Coordinates of C-alpha atoms in Angstrom, one line a residue:
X1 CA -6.1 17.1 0.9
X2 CA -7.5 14.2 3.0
X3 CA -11.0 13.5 4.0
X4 CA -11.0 13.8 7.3
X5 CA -8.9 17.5 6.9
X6 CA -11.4 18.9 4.4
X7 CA -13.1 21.6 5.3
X8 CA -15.6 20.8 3.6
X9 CA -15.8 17.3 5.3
X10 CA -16.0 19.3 8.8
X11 CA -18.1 22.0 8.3
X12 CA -21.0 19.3 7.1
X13 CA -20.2 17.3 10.1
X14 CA -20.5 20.9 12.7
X15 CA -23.6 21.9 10.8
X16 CA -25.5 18.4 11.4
X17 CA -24.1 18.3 15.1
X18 CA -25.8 21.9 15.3
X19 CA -28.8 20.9 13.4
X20 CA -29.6 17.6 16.1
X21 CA -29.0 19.7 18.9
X22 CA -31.6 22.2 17.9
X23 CA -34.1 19.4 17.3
X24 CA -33.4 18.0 20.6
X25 CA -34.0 21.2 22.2
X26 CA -36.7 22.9 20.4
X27 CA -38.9 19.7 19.8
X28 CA -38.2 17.4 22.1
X29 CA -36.9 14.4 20.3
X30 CA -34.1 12.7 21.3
X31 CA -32.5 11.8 19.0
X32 CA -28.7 9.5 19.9
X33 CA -26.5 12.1 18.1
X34 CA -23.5 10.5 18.8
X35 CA -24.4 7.0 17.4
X36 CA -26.0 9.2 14.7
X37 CA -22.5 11.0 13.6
X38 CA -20.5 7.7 13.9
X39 CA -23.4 5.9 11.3
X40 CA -22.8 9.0 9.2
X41 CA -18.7 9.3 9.1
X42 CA -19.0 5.3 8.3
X43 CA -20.7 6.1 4.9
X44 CA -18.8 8.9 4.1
X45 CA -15.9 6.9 4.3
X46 CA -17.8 3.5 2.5
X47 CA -18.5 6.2 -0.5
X48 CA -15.1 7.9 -0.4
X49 CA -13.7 4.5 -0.7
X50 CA -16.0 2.6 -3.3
X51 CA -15.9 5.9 -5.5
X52 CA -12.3 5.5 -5.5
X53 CA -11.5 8.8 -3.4
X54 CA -9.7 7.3 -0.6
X55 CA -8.3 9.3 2.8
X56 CA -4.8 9.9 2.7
X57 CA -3.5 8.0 -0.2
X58 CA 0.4 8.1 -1.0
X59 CA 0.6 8.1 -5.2
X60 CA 2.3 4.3 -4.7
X61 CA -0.5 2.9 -2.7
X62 CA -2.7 0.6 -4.6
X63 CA -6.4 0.5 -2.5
X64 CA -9.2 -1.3 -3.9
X65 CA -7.7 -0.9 -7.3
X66 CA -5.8 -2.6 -10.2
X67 CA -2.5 -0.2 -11.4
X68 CA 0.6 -0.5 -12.8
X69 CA 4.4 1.5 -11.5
X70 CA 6.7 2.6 -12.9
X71 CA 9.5 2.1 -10.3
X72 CA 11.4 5.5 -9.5
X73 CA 14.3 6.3 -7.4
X74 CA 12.4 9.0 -5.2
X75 CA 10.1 6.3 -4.3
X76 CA 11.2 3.4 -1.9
X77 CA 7.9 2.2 -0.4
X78 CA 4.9 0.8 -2.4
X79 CA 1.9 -0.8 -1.0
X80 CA -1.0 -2.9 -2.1
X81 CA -4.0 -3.9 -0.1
X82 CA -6.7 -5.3 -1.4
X83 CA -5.8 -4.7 -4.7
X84 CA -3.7 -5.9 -7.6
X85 CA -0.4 -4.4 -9.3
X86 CA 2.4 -4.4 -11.8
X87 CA 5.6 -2.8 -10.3
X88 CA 7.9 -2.2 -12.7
X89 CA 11.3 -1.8 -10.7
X90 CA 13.1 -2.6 -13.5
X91 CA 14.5 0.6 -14.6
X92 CA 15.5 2.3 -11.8
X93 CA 19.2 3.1 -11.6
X94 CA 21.3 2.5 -9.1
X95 CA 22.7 5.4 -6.5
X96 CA 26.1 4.7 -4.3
X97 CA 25.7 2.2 -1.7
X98 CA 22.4 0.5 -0.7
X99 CA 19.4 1.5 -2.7
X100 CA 16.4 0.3 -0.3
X101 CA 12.9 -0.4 -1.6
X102 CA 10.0 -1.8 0.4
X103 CA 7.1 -3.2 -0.8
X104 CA 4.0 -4.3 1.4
X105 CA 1.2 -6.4 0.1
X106 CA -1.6 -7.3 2.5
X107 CA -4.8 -9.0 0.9
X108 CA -3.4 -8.2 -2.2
X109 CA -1.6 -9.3 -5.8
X110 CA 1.5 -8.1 -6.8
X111 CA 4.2 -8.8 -10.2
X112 CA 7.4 -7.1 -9.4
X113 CA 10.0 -6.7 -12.5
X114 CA 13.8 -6.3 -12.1
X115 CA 16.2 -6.6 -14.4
X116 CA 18.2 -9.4 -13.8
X117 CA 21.6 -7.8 -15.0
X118 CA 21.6 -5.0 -11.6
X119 CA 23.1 -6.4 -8.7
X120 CA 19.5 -6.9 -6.6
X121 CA 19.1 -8.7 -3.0
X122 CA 15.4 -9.5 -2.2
X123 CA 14.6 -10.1 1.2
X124 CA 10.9 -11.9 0.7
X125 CA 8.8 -12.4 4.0
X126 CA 4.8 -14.2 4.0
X127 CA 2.7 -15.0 6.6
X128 CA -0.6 -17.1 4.8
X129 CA 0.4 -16.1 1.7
X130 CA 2.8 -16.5 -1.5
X131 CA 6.0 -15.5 -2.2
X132 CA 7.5 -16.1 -6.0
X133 CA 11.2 -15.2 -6.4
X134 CA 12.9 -15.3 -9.9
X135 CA 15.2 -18.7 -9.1
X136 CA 11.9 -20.8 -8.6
X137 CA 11.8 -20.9 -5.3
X138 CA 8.9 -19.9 -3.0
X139 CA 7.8 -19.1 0.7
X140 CA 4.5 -19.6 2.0
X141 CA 4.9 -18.6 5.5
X142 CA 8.3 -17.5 6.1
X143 CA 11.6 -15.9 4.8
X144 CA 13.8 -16.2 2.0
X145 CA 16.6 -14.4 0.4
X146 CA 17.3 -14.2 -3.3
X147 CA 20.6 -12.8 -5.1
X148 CA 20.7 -11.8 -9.2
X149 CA 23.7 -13.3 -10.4
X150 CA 25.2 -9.5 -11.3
X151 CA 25.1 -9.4 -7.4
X152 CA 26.6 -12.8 -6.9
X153 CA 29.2 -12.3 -9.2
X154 CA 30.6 -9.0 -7.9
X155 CA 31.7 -7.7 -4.4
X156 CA 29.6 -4.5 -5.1
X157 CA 28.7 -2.3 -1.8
X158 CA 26.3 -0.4 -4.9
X159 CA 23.0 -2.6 -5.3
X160 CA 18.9 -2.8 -5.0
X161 CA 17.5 -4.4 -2.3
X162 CA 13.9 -5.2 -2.2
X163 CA 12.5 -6.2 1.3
X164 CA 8.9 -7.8 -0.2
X165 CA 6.5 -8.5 3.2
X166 CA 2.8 -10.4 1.8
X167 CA 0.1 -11.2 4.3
X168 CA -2.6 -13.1 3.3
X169 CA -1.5 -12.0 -0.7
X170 CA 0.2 -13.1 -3.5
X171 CA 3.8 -11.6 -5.1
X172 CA 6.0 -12.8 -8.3
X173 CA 9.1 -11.2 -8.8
X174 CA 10.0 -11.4 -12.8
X175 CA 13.0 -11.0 -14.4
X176 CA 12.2 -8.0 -17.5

C-alpha cells in the first residue's frame, strides 16, 4: 500500500487539520494551517524515504539504495535513480519474436549482464552521462546500437532487446 493511500497516512493528516481548526477557533491563534500541512507531508515523505519506505515502489525500482536483479521474463522495465545496481539479465530466456526490456537510470549506477551467446540488440541512449556497451565502445551524450554476435550471425525474428536510457548516471553492459 502507498503512503499517500494509507489510511493511516490520512486519518493523521484529517485529525491535525481538525485539531488547528479548533485552535484557531476556540483560542484565537492563527495559526497558517495550510503552510503548516504542506511542512508536515514534506517530512513524512523525507522520513518515508531516508528510512527506506518509499511511496509507490515497483519491486524493480532501485531508490536511494544499492541492489542486485535477477532479470525475469515477467519483468521488462527496471529503474535506478539515485541509486546503484547489478542487473543480471543474463538468464532470461527468450519468448517468440521481440523480447523488450527497458531500463532507466537517472542519477544513478548501473552493471547490466547478458549473455553474449542470446541474440541481444541494445539500443543505449545518455544525456550527461555514460554509456558502456560490451564491444568497447561508449556514448556520453547520445545514441548507439550494439549487436551480440549470436544476433549478427543469425536472421532471427526471436531476440532481447534492451533499450538502456542514463541521464546524468553511469551504465556497463557485461558480457556473463
Amino acid at each position: 500500500m502507498g503512503c499517500l493511500t494509507s489510511g493511516v497516512f490520512w486519518g493523521v493528516l484529517i485529525i491535525i487539520i481538525g485539531i488547528l481548526i479548533l485552535i484557531r477557533v476556540i483560542f484565537g491563534i492563527n495559526i497558517p494551517i495550510f503552510s503548516l500541512i504542506i511542512g508536515l507531508l514534506l517530512i513524512y515523505l523525507g522520513i518515508r524515504i531516508i528510512s527506506g519506505a518509499t511511496c509507490c515502489r515497483r519491486p524493480k525500482t532501485i531508490i536511494f539504495e544499492e541492489r542486485n536483479i535477477e532479470g525475469t521474463p515477467a519483468e521488462n522495465k527496471y529503474d535506478v535513480v539515485f541509486g546503484k545496481s547489478l542487473i543480471d539479465l543474463s538468464g532470461i530466456e527468450l519468448k517468440s519474436g521481440v523480447t523488450k526490456v527497458d531500463i532507466n537510470i537517472v542519477f544513478g549506477s548501473a552493471t547490466i549482464k547478458v549473455n553474449p551467446s542470446q541474440p541481444i540488440k541494445i539500443r543505449a541512449s545518455s544525456v550527461f552521462g555514460s554509456a558502456r556497451l560490451p564491444d568497447g565502445n561508449m556514448t556520453a551524450f547520445g545514441d548507439y546500437t550494439y549487436k551480440t554476435d549470436a544476433l549478427k550471425q543469425t536472421d532471427t525474428k526471436d531476440y532481447l532487446l534492451i533499450k538502456m536510457d542514463v541521464v546524468f548516471g553511469n551504465a556497463e553492459v557485461v558480457t556473463k
